[in-house]
Amino acid sequence: QVRLVESGGGLVQTGDSLSLSCEASGRTSDSLAMGWFRQAPGKEREFVAAVNWGGSTRYYGDSMKGRFTLSRDGAKNTLYLQINSLKPEDTAVYYCAAAPRWTNKPSGSNEYDFWGQGTQVTVSS
């Protein structure tokens, strides 16, 4: 079992930056990939980015390249998502997830076994 706890969301203005955190605990050694997804009201869950457990490989969703930066602190078992130049369309609940394997393009939500409770990001115009 892997427990994931997100933090760092909030209400921000257009153009601001935000850093989200995801602290993992439990059998983290079984999670070879960790990722971020987001879900806006009335929309499907959308892949943001993922990193392998060793931190050597990152994969970003096509529309996420440029403003989103994924990083990981192995010593703290914590995953970070930096979002720059926030836009109102970035408003969503952001979820952290863990998968038991790293695939070539780990963008499918069904690849992930464990999920956090989510953190709300609201961007005002």
PDB file of C-alpha atoms in Angstrom:
ATOM      1  CA  GLN A   1       0.000   0.000   0.000  1.00  0.00           C
ATOM      2  CA  VAL A   2       1.209   3.487  -0.847  1.00  0.00           C
ATOM      3  CA  ARG A   3      -0.219   6.605   0.751  1.00  0.00           C
ATOM      4  CA  LEU A   4      -0.016   9.875  -1.127  1.00  0.00           C
ATOM      5  CA  VAL A   5      -0.742  13.278   0.367  1.00  0.00           C
ATOM      6  CA  GLU A   6      -0.845  16.356  -1.832  1.00  0.00           C
ATOM      7  CA  SER A   7      -0.459  19.919  -0.658  1.00  0.00           C
ATOM      8  CA  GLY A   8       0.229  23.368  -2.025  1.00  0.00           C
ATOM      9  CA  GLY A   9      -2.972  24.163  -3.862  1.00  0.00           C
ATOM     10  CA  GLY A  10      -4.898  27.368  -3.398  1.00  0.00           C
ATOM     11  CA  LEU A  11      -6.367  30.443  -5.000  1.00  0.00           C
ATOM     12  CA  VAL A  12      -3.941  32.340  -7.204  1.00  0.00           C
ATOM     13  CA  GLN A  13      -4.091  34.952  -9.918  1.00  0.00           C
ATOM     14  CA  THR A  14      -3.374  34.633 -13.602  1.00  0.00           C
ATOM     15  CA  GLY A  15       0.370  34.723 -14.189  1.00  0.00           C
ATOM     16  CA  ASP A  16       1.300  33.494 -10.734  1.00  0.00           C
ATOM     17  CA  SER A  17       3.385  30.423 -10.009  1.00  0.00           C
ATOM     18  CA  LEU A  18       2.565  27.562  -7.698  1.00  0.00           C
ATOM     19  CA  SER A  19       4.397  24.538  -6.364  1.00  0.00           C
ATOM     20  CA  LEU A  20       2.469  21.426  -5.461  1.00  0.00           C
ATOM     21  CA  SER A  21       3.901  18.683  -3.273  1.00  0.00           C
ATOM     22  CA  CYS A  22       3.074  15.016  -2.941  1.00  0.00           C
ATOM     23  CA  GLU A  23       4.493  13.093  -0.017  1.00  0.00           C
ATOM     24  CA  ALA A  24       4.562   9.328  -0.408  1.00  0.00           C
ATOM     25  CA  SER A  25       4.667   6.801   2.406  1.00  0.00           C
ATOM     26  CA  GLY A  26       4.240   3.072   2.776  1.00  0.00           C
ATOM     27  CA  ARG A  27       5.575   0.620   0.212  1.00  0.00           C
ATOM     28  CA  THR A  28       7.049   3.310  -1.955  1.00  0.00           C
ATOM     29  CA  SER A  29       9.686   0.946  -3.287  1.00  0.00           C
ATOM     30  CA  ASP A  30       6.885  -0.817  -5.184  1.00  0.00           C
ATOM     31  CA  SER A  31       6.037   2.357  -7.076  1.00  0.00           C
ATOM     32  CA  LEU A  32       8.258   2.655 -10.083  1.00  0.00           C
ATOM     33  CA  ALA A  33       6.457   5.645 -11.501  1.00  0.00           C
ATOM     34  CA  MET A  34       4.819   8.658  -9.936  1.00  0.00           C
ATOM     35  CA  GLY A  35       2.740  11.183 -11.721  1.00  0.00           C
ATOM     36  CA  TRP A  36       0.390  14.141 -11.578  1.00  0.00           C
ATOM     37  CA  PHE A  37      -3.046  14.329 -13.099  1.00  0.00           C
ATOM     38  CA  ARG A  38      -5.647  17.060 -12.968  1.00  0.00           C
ATOM     39  CA  GLN A  39      -9.391  17.189 -13.326  1.00  0.00           C
ATOM     40  CA  ALA A  40     -11.363  20.302 -14.057  1.00  0.00           C
ATOM     41  CA  PRO A  41     -15.104  20.517 -13.340  1.00  0.00           C
ATOM     42  CA  GLY A  42     -17.087  18.609 -15.933  1.00  0.00           C
ATOM     43  CA  LYS A  43     -13.973  17.282 -17.651  1.00  0.00           C
ATOM     44  CA  GLU A  44     -12.102  14.004 -17.693  1.00  0.00           C
ATOM     45  CA  ARG A  45      -8.976  13.473 -15.688  1.00  0.00           C
ATOM     46  CA  GLU A  46      -5.965  14.737 -17.628  1.00  0.00           C
ATOM     47  CA  PHE A  47      -2.374  13.569 -17.454  1.00  0.00           C
ATOM     48  CA  VAL A  48       0.154  16.235 -16.481  1.00  0.00           C
ATOM     49  CA  ALA A  49       3.537  14.584 -15.969  1.00  0.00           C
ATOM     50  CA  ALA A  50       5.296  11.534 -14.568  1.00  0.00           C
ATOM     51  CA  VAL A  51       8.743  10.543 -13.367  1.00  0.00           C
ATOM     52  CA  ASN A  52      10.334   7.176 -12.786  1.00  0.00           C
ATOM     53  CA  TRP A  53      11.260   6.337  -9.233  1.00  0.00           C
ATOM     54  CA  GLY A  54      14.949   6.855  -9.845  1.00  0.00           C
ATOM     55  CA  GLY A  55      14.193  10.338 -11.109  1.00  0.00           C
ATOM     56  CA  SER A  56      16.153   9.905 -14.324  1.00  0.00           C
ATOM     57  CA  THR A  57      13.255  10.028 -16.754  1.00  0.00           C
ATOM     58  CA  ARG A  58      10.353  12.449 -16.976  1.00  0.00           C
ATOM     59  CA  TYR A  59       7.401  12.442 -19.281  1.00  0.00           C
ATOM     60  CA  TYR A  60       5.040  15.372 -19.815  1.00  0.00           C
ATOM     61  CA  GLY A  61       1.661  15.599 -21.418  1.00  0.00           C
ATOM     62  CA  ASP A  62       1.820  17.384 -24.754  1.00  0.00           C
ATOM     63  CA  SER A  63      -0.063  20.442 -23.527  1.00  0.00           C
ATOM     64  CA  MET A  64       1.944  20.564 -20.294  1.00  0.00           C
ATOM     65  CA  LYS A  65       5.382  21.114 -21.761  1.00  0.00           C
ATOM     66  CA  GLY A  66       6.904  24.478 -20.944  1.00  0.00           C
ATOM     67  CA  ARG A  67       5.005  25.739 -17.907  1.00  0.00           C
ATOM     68  CA  PHE A  68       5.030  22.571 -15.813  1.00  0.00           C
ATOM     69  CA  THR A  69       8.145  21.179 -14.155  1.00  0.00           C
ATOM     70  CA  LEU A  70       8.247  17.903 -12.295  1.00  0.00           C
ATOM     71  CA  SER A  71      10.884  17.135  -9.715  1.00  0.00           C
ATOM     72  CA  ARG A  72      11.451  14.622  -7.000  1.00  0.00           C
ATOM     73  CA  ASP A  73      13.289  14.478  -3.677  1.00  0.00           C
ATOM     74  CA  GLY A  74      14.122  10.840  -3.085  1.00  0.00           C
ATOM     75  CA  ALA A  75      15.309  11.398   0.465  1.00  0.00           C
ATOM     76  CA  LYS A  76      11.961  12.905   1.398  1.00  0.00           C
ATOM     77  CA  ASN A  77       9.851  10.604  -0.801  1.00  0.00           C
ATOM     78  CA  THR A  78       8.262  13.743  -2.154  1.00  0.00           C
ATOM     79  CA  LEU A  79       7.181  14.674  -5.653  1.00  0.00           C
ATOM     80  CA  TYR A  80       6.837  18.291  -6.712  1.00  0.00           C
ATOM     81  CA  LEU A  81       5.012  20.013  -9.531  1.00  0.00           C
ATOM     82  CA  GLN A  82       5.964  23.585 -10.332  1.00  0.00           C
ATOM     83  CA  ILE A  83       3.440  25.469 -12.441  1.00  0.00           C
ATOM     84  CA  ASN A  84       4.412  28.824 -13.904  1.00  0.00           C
ATOM     85  CA  SER A  85       2.367  31.482 -15.670  1.00  0.00           C
ATOM     86  CA  LEU A  86      -0.879  30.046 -14.368  1.00  0.00           C
ATOM     87  CA  LYS A  87      -3.985  30.474 -16.477  1.00  0.00           C
ATOM     88  CA  PRO A  88      -7.670  30.208 -15.550  1.00  0.00           C
ATOM     89  CA  GLU A  89      -7.825  26.982 -17.570  1.00  0.00           C
ATOM     90  CA  ASP A  90      -5.346  25.455 -15.130  1.00  0.00           C
ATOM     91  CA  THR A  91      -8.095  25.503 -12.521  1.00  0.00           C
ATOM     92  CA  ALA A  92      -8.594  21.907 -11.442  1.00  0.00           C
ATOM     93  CA  VAL A  93      -8.074  19.392  -8.696  1.00  0.00           C
ATOM     94  CA  TYR A  94      -4.528  18.115  -8.999  1.00  0.00           C
ATOM     95  CA  TYR A  95      -3.909  14.496  -8.061  1.00  0.00           C
ATOM     96  CA  CYS A  96      -0.720  12.633  -7.323  1.00  0.00           C
ATOM     97  CA  ALA A  97      -0.568   8.966  -8.317  1.00  0.00           C
ATOM     98  CA  ALA A  98       1.786   6.014  -8.074  1.00  0.00           C
ATOM     99  CA  ALA A  99       2.195   3.145 -10.518  1.00  0.00           C
ATOM    100  CA  PRO A 100       3.881  -0.242 -10.068  1.00  0.00           C
ATOM    101  CA  ARG A 101       5.799   0.024 -13.310  1.00  0.00           C
ATOM    102  CA  TRP A 102       7.296   2.592 -15.639  1.00  0.00           C
ATOM    103  CA  THR A 103       6.039   2.397 -19.189  1.00  0.00           C
ATOM    104  CA  ASN A 104       7.279   4.291 -22.203  1.00  0.00           C
ATOM    105  CA  LYS A 105       4.451   6.847 -21.932  1.00  0.00           C
ATOM    106  CA  PRO A 106       2.840   6.507 -18.500  1.00  0.00           C
ATOM    107  CA  SER A 107      -0.079   8.824 -19.203  1.00  0.00           C
ATOM    108  CA  GLY A 108      -3.029   6.514 -18.643  1.00  0.00           C
ATOM    109  CA  SER A 109      -4.808   6.864 -15.327  1.00  0.00           C
ATOM    110  CA  ASN A 110      -5.490   3.132 -15.344  1.00  0.00           C
ATOM    111  CA  GLU A 111      -1.752   2.509 -15.047  1.00  0.00           C
ATOM    112  CA  TYR A 112      -1.737   3.990 -11.554  1.00  0.00           C
ATOM    113  CA  ASP A 113      -2.793   1.989  -8.533  1.00  0.00           C
ATOM    114  CA  PHE A 114      -2.632   4.582  -5.789  1.00  0.00           C
ATOM    115  CA  TRP A 115      -4.010   8.095  -5.672  1.00  0.00           C
ATOM    116  CA  GLY A 116      -3.930  11.006  -3.307  1.00  0.00           C
ATOM    117  CA  GLN A 117      -6.985  12.940  -2.242  1.00  0.00           C
ATOM    118  CA  GLY A 118      -6.162  15.839  -4.524  1.00  0.00           C
ATOM    119  CA  THR A 119      -5.431  19.501  -3.994  1.00  0.00           C
ATOM    120  CA  GLN A 120      -7.520  22.280  -5.500  1.00  0.00           C
ATOM    121  CA  VAL A 121      -5.883  24.903  -7.671  1.00  0.00           C
ATOM    122  CA  THR A 122      -8.036  27.859  -8.611  1.00  0.00           C
ATOM    123  CA  VAL A 123      -6.722  30.542 -10.930  1.00  0.00           C
ATOM    124  CA  SER A 124      -8.639  33.801 -11.031  1.00  0.00           C
ATOM    125  CA  SER A 125      -8.623  35.971 -14.130  1.00  0.00           C
TER     126      SER A 125
END
